[in-house]
PDB file of C-alpha atoms in Angstrom:
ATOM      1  CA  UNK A   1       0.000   0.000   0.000  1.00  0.00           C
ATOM      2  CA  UNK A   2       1.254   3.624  -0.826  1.00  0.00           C
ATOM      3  CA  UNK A   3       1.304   5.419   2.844  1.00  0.00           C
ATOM      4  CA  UNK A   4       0.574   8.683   0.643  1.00  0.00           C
ATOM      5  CA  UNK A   5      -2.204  10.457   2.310  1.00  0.00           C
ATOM      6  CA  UNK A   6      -3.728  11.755  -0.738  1.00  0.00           C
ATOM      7  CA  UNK A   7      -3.972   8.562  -1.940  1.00  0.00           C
ATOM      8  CA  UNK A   8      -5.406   7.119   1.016  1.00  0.00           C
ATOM      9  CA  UNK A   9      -7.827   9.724   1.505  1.00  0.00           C
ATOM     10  CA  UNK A  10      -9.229   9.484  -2.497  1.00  0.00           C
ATOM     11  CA  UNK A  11      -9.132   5.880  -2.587  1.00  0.00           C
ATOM     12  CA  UNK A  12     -10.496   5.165   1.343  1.00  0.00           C
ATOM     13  CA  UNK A  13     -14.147   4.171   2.173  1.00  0.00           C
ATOM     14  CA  UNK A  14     -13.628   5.282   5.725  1.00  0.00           C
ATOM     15  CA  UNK A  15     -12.027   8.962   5.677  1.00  0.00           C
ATOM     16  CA  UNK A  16     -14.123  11.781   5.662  1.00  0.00           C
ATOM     17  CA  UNK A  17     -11.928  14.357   3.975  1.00  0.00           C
ATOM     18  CA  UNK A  18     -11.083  17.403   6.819  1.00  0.00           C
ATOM     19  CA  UNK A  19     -12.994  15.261   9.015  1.00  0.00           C
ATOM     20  CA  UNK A  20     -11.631  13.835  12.518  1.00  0.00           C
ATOM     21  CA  UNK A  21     -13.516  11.904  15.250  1.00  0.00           C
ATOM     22  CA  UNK A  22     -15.461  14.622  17.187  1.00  0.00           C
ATOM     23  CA  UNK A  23     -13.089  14.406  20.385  1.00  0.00           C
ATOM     24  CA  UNK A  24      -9.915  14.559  19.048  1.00  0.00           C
ATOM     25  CA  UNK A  25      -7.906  16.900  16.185  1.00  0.00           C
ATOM     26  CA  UNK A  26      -5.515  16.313  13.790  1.00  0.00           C
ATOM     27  CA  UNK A  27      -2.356  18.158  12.002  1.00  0.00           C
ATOM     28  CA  UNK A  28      -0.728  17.322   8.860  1.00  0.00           C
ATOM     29  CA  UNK A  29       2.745  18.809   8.709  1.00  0.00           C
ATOM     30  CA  UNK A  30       5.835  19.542   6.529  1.00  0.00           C
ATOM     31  CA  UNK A  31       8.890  18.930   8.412  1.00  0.00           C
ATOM     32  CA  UNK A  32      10.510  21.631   5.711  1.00  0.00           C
ATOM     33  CA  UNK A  33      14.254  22.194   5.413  1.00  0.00           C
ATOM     34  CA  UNK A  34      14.755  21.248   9.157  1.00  0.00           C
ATOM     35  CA  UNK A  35      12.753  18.675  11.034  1.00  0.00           C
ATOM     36  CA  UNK A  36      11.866  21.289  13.933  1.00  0.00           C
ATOM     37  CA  UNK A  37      10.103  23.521  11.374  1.00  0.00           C
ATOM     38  CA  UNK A  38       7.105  21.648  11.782  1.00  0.00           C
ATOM     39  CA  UNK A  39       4.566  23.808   9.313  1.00  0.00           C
ATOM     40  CA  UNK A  40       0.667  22.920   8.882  1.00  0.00           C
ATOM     41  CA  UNK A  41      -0.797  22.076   5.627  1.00  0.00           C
ATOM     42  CA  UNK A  42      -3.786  20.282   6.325  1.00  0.00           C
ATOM     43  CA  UNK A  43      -5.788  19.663   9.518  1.00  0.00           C
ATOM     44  CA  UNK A  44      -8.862  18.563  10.591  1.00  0.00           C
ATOM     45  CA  UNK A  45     -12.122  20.974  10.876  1.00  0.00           C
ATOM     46  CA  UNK A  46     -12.563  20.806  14.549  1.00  0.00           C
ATOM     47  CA  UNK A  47     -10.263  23.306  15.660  1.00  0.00           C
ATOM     48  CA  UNK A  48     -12.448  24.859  18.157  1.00  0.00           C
ATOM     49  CA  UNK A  49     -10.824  22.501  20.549  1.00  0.00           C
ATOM     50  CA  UNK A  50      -7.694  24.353  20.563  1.00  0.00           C
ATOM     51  CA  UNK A  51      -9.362  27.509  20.722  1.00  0.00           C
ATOM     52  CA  UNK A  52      -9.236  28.116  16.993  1.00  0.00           C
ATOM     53  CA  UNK A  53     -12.042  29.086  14.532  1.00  0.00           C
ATOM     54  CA  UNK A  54     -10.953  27.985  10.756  1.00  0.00           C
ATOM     55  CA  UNK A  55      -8.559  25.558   9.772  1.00  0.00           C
ATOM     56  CA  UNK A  56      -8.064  28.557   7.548  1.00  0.00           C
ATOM     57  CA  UNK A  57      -6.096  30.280  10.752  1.00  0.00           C
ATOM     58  CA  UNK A  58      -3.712  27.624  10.801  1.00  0.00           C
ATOM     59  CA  UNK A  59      -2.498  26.484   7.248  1.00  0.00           C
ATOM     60  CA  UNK A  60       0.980  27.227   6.473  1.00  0.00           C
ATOM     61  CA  UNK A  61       1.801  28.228  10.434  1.00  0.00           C
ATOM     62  CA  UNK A  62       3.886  26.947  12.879  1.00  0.00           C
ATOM     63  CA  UNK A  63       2.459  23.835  14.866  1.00  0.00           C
ATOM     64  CA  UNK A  64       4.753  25.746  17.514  1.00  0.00           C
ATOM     65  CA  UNK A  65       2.259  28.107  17.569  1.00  0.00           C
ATOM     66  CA  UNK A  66      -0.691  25.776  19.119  1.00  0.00           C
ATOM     67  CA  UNK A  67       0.709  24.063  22.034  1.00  0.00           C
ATOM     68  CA  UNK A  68       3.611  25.049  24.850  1.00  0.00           C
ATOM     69  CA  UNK A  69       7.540  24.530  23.555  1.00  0.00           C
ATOM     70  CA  UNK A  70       7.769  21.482  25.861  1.00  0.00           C
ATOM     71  CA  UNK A  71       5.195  20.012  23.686  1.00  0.00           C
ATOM     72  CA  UNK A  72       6.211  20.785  20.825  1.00  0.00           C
ATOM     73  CA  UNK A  73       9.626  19.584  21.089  1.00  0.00           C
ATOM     74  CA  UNK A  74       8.486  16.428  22.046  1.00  0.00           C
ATOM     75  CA  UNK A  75       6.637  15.958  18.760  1.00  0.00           C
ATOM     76  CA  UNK A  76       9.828  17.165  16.865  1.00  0.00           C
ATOM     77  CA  UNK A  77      11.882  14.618  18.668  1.00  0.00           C
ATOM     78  CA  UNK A  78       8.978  11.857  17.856  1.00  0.00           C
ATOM     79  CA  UNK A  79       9.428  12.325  13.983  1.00  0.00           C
ATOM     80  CA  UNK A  80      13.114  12.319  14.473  1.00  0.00           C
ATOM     81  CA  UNK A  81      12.664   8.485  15.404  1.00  0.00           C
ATOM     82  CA  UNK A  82      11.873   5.719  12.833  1.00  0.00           C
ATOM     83  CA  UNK A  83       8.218   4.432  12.874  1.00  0.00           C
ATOM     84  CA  UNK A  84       8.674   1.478  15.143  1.00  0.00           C
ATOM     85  CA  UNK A  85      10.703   3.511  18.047  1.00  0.00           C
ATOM     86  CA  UNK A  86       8.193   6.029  17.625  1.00  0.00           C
ATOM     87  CA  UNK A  87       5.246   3.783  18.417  1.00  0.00           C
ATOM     88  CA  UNK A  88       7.017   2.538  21.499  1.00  0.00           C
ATOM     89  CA  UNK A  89       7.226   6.400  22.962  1.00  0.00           C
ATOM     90  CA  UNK A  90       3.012   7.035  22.262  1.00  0.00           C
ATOM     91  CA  UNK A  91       1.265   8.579  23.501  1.00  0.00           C
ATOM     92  CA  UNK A  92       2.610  12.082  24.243  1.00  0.00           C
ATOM     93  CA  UNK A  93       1.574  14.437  26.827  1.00  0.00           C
ATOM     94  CA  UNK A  94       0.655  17.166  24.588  1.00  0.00           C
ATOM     95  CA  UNK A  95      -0.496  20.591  26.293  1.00  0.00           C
ATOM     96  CA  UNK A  96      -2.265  23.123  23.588  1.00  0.00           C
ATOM     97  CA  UNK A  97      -1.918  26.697  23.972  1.00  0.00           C
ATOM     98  CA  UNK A  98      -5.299  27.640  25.571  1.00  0.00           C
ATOM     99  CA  UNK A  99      -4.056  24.993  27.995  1.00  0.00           C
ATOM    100  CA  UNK A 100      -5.923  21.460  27.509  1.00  0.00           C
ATOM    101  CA  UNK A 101      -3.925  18.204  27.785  1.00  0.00           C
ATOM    102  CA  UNK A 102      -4.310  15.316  24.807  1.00  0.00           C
ATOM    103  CA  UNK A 103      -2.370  12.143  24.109  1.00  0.00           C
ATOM    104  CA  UNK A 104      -1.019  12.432  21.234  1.00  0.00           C
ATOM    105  CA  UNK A 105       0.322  10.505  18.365  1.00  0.00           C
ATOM    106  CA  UNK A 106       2.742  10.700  15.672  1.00  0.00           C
ATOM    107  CA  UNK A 107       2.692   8.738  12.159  1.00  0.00           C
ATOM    108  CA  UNK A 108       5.411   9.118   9.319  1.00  0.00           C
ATOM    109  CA  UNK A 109       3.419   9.795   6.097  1.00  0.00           C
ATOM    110  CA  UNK A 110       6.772  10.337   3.960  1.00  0.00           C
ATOM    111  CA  UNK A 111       9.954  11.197   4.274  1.00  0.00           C
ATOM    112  CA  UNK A 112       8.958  15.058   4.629  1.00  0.00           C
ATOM    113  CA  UNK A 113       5.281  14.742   6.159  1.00  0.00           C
ATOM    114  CA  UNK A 114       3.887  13.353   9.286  1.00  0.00           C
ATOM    115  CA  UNK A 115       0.518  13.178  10.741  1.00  0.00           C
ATOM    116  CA  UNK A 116      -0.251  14.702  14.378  1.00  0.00           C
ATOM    117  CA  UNK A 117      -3.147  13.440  15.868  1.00  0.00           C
ATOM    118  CA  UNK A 118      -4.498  14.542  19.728  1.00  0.00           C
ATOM    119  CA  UNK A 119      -7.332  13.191  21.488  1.00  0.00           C
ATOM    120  CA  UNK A 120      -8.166  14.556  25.100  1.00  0.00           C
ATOM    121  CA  UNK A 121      -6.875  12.953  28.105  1.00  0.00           C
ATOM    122  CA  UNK A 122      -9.937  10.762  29.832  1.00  0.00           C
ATOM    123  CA  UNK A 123     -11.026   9.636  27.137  1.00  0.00           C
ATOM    124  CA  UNK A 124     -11.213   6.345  28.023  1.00  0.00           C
ATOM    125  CA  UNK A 125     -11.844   4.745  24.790  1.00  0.00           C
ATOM    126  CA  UNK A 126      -9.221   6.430  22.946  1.00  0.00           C
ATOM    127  CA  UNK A 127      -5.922   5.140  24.599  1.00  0.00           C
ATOM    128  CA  UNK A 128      -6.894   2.228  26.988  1.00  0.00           C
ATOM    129  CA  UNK A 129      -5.152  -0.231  24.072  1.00  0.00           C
ATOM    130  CA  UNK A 130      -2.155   2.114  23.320  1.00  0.00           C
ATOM    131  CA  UNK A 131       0.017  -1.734  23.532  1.00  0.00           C
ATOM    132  CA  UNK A 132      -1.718  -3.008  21.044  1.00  0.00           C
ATOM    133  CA  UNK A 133      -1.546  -0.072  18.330  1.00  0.00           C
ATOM    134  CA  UNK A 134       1.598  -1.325  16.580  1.00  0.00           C
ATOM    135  CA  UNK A 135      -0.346  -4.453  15.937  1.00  0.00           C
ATOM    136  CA  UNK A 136      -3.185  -2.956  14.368  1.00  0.00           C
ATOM    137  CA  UNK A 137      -0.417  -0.739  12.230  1.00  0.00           C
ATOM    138  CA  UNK A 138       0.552  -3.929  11.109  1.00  0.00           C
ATOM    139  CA  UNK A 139      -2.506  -5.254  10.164  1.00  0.00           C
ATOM    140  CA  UNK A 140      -3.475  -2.013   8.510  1.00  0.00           C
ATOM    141  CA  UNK A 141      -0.266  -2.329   6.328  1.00  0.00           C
ATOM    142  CA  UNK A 142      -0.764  -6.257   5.599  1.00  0.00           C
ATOM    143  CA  UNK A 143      -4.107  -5.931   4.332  1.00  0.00           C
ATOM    144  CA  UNK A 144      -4.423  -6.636   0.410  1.00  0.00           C
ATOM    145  CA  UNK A 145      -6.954  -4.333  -1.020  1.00  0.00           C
ATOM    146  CA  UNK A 146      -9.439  -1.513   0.125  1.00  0.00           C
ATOM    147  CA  UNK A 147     -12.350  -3.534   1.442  1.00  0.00           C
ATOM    148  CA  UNK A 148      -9.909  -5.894   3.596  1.00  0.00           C
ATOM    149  CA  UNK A 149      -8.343  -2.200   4.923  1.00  0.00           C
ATOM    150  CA  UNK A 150     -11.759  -0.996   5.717  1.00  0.00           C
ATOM    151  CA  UNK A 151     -12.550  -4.263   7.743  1.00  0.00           C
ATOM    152  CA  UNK A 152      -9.067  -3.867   9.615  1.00  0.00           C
ATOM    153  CA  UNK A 153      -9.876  -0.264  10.151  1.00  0.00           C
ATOM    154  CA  UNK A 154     -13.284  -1.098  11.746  1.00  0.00           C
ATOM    155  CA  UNK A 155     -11.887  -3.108  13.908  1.00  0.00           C
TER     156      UNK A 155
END
């Protein structure tokens, strides 16, 4: 499978394009020339979590710019690691800049790209089975066409 998001996202029967689950936000960024440049180019439409109107107001800033420096450093160290050392450091203790703590996690998309995604701490649901999310990676990345992703996905 190409881990392109733009493919996955046109060819996908489960992503809602801009759309996240409800509870949580995500960040696609451009690590840039440097790895700590970490710029937003895509993100989901629920922003009002962070205290943010319009995904608008965030495209093409800083990441740095939404969340305290110890957080954000932590993310630019997690895309400094490969995928699998990565996985073992998740979730992150991410605190946004009007002050609300998520768990956070970090996928490679390419070589110049990675995915943020934060759900709120509490939420019960969303991290109880952090040990087993390498597992389902792996299944997500073994499975042979669309309709056997979707059924991993669901999961």
């Amino acid at each position: 499978m190409d881990p392109n998001l733009a493919n996955i996202e046109s060819r996908s029967k489960v992503v809602l394009h801009g759309r996240i689950q409800p509870h949580g936000v995500l960040f696609v960024v451009n690590f840039g020339k440097l790895p700590e440049q970490l710029r937003i180019w895509h993100c989901s439409e629920n922003l009002k979590l962070i205290g943010v109107t319009s995904p608008h107001e965030v495209v093409g800033r800083s990441l740095a710019e939404f969340m305290t420096l110890s957080s954000y450093d932590a993310i630019v160290a997690g895309f400094s690691l490969s995928e699998k050392e990565l996985q073992q450091k998740l979730p992150l203790h991410i605190v946004t800049s009007n002050g609300k703590a998520w768990n956070g996690l970090l996928h490679h998309s390419s070589v110049s790209e990675g995915i943020v995604e934060l759900e709120p701490v509490g939420d019960g649901e969303s991290f109880g089975t952090v040990s087993r999310v390498p597992a389902a990676v792996d299944a997500l990345y073994l499975a042979n066409d669309e309709d056997e992703l979707c059924d991993v996905a669901a999961r």
